[in-house]
Tab-separated table of N, CA and C in Angstrom:
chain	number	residue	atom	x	y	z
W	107	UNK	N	85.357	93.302	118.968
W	107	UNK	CA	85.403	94.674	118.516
W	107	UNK	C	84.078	94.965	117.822
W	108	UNK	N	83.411	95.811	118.473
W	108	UNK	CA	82.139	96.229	117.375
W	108	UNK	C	82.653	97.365	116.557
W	109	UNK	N	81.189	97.771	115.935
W	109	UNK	CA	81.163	98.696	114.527
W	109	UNK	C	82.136	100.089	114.972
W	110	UNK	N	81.999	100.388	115.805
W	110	UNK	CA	82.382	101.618	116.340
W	110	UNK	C	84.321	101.625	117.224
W	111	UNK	N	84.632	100.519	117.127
W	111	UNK	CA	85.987	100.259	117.308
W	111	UNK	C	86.055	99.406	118.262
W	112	UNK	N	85.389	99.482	119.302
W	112	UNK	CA	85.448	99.253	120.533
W	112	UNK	C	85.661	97.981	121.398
W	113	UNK	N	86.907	97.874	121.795
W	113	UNK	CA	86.812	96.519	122.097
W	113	UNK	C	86.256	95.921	123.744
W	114	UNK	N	85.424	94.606	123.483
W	114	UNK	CA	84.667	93.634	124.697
W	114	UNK	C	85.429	92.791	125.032
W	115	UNK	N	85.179	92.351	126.085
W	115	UNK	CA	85.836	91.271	127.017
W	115	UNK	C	84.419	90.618	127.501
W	116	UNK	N	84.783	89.039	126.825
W	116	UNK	CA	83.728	88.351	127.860
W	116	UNK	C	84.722	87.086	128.136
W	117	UNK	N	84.222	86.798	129.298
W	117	UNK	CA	83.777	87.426	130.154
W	117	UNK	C	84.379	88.658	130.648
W	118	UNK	N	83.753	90.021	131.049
W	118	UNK	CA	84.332	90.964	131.620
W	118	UNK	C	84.384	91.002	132.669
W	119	UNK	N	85.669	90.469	133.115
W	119	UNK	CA	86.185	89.828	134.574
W	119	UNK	C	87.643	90.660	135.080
W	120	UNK	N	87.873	90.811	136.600
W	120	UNK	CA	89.232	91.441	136.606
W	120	UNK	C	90.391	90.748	136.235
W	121	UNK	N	90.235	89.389	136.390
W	121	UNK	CA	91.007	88.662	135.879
W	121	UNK	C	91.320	88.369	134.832
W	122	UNK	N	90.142	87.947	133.577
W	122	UNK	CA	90.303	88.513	132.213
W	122	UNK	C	90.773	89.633	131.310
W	123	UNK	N	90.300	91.434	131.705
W	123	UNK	CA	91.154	92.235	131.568
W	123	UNK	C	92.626	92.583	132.096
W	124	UNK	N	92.952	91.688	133.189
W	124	UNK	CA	94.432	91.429	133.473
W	124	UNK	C	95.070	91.042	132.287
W	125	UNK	N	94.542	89.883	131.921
W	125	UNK	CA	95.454	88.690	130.918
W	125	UNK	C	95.402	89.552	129.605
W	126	UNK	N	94.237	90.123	129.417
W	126	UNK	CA	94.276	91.179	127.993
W	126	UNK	C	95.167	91.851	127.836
W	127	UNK	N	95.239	92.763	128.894
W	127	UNK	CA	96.495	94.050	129.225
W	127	UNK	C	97.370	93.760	129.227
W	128	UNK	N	97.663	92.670	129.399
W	128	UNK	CA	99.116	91.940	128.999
W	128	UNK	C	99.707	91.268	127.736
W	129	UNK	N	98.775	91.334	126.734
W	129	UNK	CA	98.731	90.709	125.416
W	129	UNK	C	98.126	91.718	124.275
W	130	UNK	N	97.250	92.424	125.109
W	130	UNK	CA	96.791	93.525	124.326
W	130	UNK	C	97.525	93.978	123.112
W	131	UNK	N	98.624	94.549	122.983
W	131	UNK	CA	99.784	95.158	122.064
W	131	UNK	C	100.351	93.924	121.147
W	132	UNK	N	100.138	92.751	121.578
W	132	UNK	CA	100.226	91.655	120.288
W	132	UNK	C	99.225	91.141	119.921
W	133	UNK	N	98.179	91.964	120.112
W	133	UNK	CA	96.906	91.674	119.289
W	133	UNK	C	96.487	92.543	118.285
W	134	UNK	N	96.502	91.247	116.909
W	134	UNK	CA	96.301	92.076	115.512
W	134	UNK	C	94.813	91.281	114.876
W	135	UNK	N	94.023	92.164	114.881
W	135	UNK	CA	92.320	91.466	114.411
W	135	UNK	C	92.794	91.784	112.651
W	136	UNK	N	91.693	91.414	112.033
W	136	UNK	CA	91.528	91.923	110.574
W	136	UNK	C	90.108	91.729	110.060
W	137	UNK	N	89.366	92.762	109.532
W	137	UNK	CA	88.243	92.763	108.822
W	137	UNK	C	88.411	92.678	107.598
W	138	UNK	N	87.616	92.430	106.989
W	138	UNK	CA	87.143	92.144	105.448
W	138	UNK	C	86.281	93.072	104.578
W	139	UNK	N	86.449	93.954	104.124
W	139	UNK	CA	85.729	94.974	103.193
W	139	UNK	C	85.509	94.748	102.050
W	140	UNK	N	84.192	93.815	101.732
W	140	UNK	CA	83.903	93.366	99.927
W	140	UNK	C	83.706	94.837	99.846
W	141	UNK	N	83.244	95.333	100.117
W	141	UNK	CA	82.679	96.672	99.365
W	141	UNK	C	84.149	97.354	98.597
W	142	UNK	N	85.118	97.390	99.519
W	142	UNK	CA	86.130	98.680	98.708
W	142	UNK	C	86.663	97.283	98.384
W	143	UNK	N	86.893	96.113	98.429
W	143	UNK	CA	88.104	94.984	98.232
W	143	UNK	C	88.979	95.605	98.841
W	144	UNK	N	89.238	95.408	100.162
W	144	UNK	CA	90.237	95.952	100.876
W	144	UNK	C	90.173	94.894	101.962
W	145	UNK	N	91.498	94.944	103.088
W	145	UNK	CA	91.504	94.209	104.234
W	145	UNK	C	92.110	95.465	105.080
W	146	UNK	N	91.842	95.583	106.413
W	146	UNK	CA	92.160	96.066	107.541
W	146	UNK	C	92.449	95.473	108.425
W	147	UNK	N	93.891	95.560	109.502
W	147	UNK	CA	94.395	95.208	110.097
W	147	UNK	C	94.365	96.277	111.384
W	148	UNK	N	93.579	95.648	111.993
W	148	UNK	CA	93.747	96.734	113.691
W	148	UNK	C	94.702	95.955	114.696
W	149	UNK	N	95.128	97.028	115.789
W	149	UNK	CA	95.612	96.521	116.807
W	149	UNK	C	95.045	97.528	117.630
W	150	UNK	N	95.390	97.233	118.863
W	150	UNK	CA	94.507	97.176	120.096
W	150	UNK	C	95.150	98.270	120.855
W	151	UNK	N	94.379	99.671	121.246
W	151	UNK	CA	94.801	100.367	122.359
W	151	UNK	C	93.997	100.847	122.890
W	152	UNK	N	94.093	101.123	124.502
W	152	UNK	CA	93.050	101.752	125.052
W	152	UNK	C	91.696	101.401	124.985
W	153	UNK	N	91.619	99.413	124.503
W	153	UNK	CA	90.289	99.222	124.133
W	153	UNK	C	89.414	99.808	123.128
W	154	UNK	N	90.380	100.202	121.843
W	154	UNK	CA	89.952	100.683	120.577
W	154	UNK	C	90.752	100.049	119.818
W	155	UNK	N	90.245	99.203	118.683
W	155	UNK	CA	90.743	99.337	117.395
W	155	UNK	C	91.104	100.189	116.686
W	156	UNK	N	92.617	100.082	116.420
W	156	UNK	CA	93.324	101.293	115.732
W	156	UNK	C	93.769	100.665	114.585
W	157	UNK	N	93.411	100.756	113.002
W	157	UNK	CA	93.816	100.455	111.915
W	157	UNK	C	95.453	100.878	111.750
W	158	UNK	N	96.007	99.220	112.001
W	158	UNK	CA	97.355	99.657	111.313
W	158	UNK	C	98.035	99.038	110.183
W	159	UNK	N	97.159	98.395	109.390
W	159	UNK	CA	97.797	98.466	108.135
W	159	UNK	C	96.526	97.922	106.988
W	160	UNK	N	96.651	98.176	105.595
W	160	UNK	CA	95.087	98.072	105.100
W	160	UNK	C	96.157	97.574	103.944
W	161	UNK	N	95.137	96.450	103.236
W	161	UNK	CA	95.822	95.695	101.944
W	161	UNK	C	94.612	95.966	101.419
W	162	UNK	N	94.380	96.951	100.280
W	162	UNK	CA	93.403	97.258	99.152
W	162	UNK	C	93.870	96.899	97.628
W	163	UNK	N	92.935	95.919	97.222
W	163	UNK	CA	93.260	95.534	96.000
W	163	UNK	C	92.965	96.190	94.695
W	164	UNK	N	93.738	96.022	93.786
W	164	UNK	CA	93.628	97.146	92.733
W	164	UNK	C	91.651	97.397	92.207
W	165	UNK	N	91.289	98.363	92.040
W	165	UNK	CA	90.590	99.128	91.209
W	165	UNK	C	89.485	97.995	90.201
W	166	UNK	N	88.802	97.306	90.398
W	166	UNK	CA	87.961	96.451	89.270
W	166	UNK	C	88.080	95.245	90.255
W	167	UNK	N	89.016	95.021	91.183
W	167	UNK	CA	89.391	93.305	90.857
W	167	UNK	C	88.249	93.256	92.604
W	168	UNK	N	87.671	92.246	92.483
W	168	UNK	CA	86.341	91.831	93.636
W	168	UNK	C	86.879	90.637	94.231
W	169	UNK	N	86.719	90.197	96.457
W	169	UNK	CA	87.577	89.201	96.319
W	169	UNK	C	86.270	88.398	96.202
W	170	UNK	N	86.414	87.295	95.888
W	170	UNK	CA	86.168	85.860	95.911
W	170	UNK	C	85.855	85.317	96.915
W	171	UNK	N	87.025	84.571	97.533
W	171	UNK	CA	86.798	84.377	98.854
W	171	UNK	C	88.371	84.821	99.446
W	172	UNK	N	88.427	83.935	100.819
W	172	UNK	CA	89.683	83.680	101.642
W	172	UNK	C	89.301	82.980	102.653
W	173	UNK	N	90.958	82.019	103.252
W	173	UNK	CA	90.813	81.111	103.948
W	173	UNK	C	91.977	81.669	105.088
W	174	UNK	N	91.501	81.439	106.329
W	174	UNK	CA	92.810	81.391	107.076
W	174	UNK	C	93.492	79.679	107.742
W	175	UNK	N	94.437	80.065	108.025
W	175	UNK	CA	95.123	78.597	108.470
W	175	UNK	C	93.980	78.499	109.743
W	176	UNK	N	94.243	77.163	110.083
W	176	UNK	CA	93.481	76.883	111.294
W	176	UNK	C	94.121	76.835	112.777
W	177	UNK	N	94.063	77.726	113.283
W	177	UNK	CA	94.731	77.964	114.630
W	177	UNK	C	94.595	76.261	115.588
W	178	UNK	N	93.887	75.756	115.530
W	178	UNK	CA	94.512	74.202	116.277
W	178	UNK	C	94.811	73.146	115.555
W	179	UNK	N	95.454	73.624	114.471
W	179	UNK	CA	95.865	72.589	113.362
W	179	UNK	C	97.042	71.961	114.059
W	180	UNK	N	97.008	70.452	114.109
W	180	UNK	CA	98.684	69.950	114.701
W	180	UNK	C	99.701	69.883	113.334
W	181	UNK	N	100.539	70.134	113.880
W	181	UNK	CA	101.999	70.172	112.595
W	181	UNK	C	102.503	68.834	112.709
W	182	UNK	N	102.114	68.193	111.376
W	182	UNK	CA	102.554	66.799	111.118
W	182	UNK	C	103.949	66.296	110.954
W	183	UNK	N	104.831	66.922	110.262
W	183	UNK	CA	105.875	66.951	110.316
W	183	UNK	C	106.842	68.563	110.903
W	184	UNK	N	107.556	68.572	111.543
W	184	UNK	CA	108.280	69.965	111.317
W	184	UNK	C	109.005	70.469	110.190
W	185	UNK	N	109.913	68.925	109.590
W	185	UNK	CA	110.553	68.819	108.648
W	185	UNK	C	110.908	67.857	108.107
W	186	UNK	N	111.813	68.012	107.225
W	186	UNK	CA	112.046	66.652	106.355
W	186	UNK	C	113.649	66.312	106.499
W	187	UNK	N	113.767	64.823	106.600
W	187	UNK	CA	115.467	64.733	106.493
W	187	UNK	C	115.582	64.701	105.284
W	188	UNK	N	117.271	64.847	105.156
W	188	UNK	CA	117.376	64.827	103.692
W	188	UNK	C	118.905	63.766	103.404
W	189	UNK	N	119.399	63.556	102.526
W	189	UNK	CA	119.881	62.236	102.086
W	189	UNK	C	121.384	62.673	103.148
W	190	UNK	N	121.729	63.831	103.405
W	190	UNK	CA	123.011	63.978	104.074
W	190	UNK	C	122.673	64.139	106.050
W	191	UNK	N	121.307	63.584	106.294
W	191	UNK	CA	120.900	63.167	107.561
W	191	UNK	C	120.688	65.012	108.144
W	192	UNK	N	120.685	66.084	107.100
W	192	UNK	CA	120.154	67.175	107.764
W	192	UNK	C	118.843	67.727	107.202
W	193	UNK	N	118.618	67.942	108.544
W	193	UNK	CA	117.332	68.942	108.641
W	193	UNK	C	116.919	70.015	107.599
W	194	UNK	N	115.933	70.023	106.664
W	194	UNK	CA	115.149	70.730	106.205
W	194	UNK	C	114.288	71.032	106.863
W	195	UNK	N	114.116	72.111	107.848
W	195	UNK	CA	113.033	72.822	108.393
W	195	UNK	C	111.672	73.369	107.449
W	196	UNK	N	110.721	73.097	107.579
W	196	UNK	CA	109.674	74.372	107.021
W	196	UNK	C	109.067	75.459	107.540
W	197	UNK	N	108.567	76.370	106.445
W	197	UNK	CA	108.784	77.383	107.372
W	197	UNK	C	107.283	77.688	107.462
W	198	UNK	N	107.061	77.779	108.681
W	198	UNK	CA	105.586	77.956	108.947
W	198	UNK	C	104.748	79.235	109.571
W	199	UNK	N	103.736	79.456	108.731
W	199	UNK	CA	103.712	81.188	109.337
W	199	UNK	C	102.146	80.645	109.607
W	200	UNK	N	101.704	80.830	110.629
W	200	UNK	CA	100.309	80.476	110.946
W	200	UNK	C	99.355	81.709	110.826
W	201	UNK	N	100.228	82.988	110.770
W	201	UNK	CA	99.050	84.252	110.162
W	201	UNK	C	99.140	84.461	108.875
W	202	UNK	N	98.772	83.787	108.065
W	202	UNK	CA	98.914	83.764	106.525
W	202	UNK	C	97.022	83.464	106.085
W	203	UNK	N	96.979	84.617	105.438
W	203	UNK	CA	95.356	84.712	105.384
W	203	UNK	C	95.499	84.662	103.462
W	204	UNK	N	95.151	83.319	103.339
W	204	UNK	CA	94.529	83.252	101.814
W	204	UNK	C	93.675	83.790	100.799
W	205	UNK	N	94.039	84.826	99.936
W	205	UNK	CA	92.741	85.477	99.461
W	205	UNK	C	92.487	85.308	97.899
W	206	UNK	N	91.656	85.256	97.061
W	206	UNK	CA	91.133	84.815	95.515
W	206	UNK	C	90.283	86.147	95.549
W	207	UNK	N	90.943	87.034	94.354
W	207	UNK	CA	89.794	87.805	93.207
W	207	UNK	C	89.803	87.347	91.948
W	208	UNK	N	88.892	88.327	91.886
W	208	UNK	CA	88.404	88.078	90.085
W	208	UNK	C	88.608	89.635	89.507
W	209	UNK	N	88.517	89.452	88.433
W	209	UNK	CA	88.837	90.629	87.539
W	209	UNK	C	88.732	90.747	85.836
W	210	UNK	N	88.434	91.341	85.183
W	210	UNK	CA	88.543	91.902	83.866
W	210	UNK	C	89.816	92.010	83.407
W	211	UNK	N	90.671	91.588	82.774
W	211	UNK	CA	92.099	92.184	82.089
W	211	UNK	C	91.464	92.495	80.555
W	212	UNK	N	92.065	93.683	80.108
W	212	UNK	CA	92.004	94.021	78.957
W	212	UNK	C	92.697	92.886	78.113
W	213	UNK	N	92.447	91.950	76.772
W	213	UNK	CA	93.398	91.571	75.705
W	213	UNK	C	93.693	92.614	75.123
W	214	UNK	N	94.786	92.941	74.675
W	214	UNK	CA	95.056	93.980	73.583
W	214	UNK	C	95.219	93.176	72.116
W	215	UNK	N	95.556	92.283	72.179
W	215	UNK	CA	95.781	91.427	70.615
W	215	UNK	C	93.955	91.040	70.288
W	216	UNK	N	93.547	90.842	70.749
W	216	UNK	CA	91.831	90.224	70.818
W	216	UNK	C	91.330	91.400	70.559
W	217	UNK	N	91.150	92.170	71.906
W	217	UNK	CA	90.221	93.263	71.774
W	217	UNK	C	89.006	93.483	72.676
W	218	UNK	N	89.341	92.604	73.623
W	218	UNK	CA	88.782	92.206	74.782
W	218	UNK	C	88.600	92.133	75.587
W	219	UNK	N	88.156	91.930	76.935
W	219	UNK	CA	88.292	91.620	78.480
W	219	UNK	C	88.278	90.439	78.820
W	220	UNK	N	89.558	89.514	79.581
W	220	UNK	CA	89.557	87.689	79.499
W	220	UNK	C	89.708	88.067	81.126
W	221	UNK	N	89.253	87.309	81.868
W	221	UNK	CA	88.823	86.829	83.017
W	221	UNK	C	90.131	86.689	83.790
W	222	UNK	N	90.673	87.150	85.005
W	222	UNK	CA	91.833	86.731	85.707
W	222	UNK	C	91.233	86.414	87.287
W	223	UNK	N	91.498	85.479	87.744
W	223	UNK	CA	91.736	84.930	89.209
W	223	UNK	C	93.234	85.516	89.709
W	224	UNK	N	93.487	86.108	90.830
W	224	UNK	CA	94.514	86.475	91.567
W	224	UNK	C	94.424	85.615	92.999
W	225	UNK	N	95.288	85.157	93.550
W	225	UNK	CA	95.475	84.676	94.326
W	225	UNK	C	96.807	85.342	95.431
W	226	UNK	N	96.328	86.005	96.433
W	226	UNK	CA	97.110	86.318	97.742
W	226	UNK	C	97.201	85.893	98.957
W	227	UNK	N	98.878	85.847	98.922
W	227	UNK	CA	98.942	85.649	100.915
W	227	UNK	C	99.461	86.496	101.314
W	228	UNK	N	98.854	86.766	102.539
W	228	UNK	CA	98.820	88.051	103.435
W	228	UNK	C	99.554	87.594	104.579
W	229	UNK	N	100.322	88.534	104.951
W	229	UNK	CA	100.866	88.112	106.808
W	229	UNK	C	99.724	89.130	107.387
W	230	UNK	N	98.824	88.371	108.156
W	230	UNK	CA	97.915	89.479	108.818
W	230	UNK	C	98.521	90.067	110.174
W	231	UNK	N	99.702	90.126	110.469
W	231	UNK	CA	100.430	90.714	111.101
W	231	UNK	C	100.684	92.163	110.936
W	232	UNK	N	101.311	92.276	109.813
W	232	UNK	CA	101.809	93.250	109.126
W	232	UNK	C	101.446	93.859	108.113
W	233	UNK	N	100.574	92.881	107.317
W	233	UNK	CA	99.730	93.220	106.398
W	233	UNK	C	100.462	93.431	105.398
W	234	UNK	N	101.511	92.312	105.354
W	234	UNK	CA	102.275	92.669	103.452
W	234	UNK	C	101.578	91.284	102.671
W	235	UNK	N	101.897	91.470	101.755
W	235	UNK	CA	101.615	90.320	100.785
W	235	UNK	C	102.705	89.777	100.453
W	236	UNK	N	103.042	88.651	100.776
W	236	UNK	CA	103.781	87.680	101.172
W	236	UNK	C	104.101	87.395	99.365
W	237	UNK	N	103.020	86.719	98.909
W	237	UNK	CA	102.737	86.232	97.474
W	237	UNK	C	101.754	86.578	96.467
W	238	UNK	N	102.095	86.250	95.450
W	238	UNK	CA	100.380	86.497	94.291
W	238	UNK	C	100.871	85.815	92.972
W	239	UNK	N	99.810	85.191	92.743
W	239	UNK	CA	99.723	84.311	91.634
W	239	UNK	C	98.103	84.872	90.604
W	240	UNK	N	98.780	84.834	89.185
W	240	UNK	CA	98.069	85.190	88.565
W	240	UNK	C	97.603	83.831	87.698
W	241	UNK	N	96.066	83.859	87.454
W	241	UNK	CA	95.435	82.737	86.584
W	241	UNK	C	94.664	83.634	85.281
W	242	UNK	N	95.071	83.565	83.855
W	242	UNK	CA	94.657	84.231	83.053
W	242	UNK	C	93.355	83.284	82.641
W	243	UNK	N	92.234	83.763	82.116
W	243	UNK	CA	90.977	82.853	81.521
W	243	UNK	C	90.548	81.914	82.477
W	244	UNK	N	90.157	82.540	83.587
W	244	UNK	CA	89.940	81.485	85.443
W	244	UNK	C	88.668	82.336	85.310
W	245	UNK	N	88.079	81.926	86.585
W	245	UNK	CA	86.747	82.550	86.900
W	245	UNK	C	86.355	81.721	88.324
W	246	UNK	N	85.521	82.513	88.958
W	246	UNK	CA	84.960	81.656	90.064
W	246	UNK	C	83.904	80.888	89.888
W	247	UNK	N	83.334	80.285	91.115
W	247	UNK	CA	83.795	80.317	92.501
W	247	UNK	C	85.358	79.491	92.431
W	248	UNK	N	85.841	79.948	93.903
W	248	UNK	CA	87.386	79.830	93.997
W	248	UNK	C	87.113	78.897	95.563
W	249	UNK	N	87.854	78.191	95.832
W	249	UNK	CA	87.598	77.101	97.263
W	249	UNK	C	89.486	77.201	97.703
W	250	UNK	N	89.539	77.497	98.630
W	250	UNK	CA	90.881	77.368	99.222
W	250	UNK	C	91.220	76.338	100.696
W	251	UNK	N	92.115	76.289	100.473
W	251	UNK	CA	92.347	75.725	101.664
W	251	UNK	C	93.870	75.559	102.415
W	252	UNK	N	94.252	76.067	103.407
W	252	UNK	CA	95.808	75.556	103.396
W	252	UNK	C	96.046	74.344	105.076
W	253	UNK	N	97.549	73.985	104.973
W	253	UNK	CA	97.665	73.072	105.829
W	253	UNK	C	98.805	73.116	105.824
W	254	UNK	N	99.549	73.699	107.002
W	254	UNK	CA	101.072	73.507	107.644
W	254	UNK	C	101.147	74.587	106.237
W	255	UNK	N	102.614	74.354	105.684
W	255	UNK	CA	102.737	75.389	104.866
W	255	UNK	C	102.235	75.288	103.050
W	256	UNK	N	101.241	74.940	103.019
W	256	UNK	CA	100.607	74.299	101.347
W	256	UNK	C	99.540	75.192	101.594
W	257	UNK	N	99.189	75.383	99.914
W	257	UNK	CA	97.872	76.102	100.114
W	257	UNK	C	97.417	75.565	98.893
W	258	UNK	N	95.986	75.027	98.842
W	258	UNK	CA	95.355	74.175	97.693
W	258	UNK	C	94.383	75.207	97.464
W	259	UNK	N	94.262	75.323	96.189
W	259	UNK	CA	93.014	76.357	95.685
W	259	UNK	C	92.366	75.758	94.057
W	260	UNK	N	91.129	75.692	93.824
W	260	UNK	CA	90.958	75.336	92.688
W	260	UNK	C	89.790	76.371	92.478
């Protein structure tokens, strides 16, 4: 997809835009906007990116970074047994896009501004936020990483 929406096929083959046109409508891209701290979620019509859902983060807060899972990651376990010989499944969402800001919080007892790290997961599907974890007196840089369903961040 370039600047202007538009989506390429390479190779641009008849056979390649076959297989597109057929997958096309379950295809969800996502860009990254440091500028507004926002994310955009397009899907695909007519060979245009059409924004359908945008996760903008509050007002002050800048992201950091983000990690996505790794699309040829092998799944080490599916699940775990458990002492009555059943299945604990996990639950694994492979569009889960990891994201770290930073931010200013006012103290009101101090009188101050103390440093917060936020931490989000995104279904870049749908574009909800799955989770968020707040770190009061954090700061960056932020390093993430996830694997099957864990996500390590320091």
């Amino acid at each position: 997809m370039d600047s202007a929406r538009k989506v390429h096929l390479l190779p641009d083959t008849a056979k390649t835009r076959e297989a597109f046109s057929k997958r096309s409508s379950r295809i969800v891209l996502y860009l990254v906007d440091k500028e507004r701290s926002a994310i955009d979620g397009y899907g695909i019509r007519e060979m245009r990116g059409e924004v359908i859902w945008t996760v903008a983060f509050p007002k002050g807060e800048k992201l950091l970074t983000l990690s996505a899972q790794r699309m040829n990651e092998a799944i080490r376990s599916a699940g775990r047994v458990l002492g009555n010989r059943a299945v604990l499944l996990k639950y694994l969402n492979k569009n889960l896009l990891a994201v770290a800001t930073g931010t200013q919080e006012r103290n009101e007892r101090v009188g101050q501004a103390d440093p917060v790290v936020r931490v989000y997961l995104i279904d870049t599907v749908i574009g909800a936020i799955v989770h968020t974890a707040s770190h009061k007196d954090a700061t960056g840089p932020v390093e993430i990483v996830q694997s099957e369903n864990v996500v390590i961040y320091t």
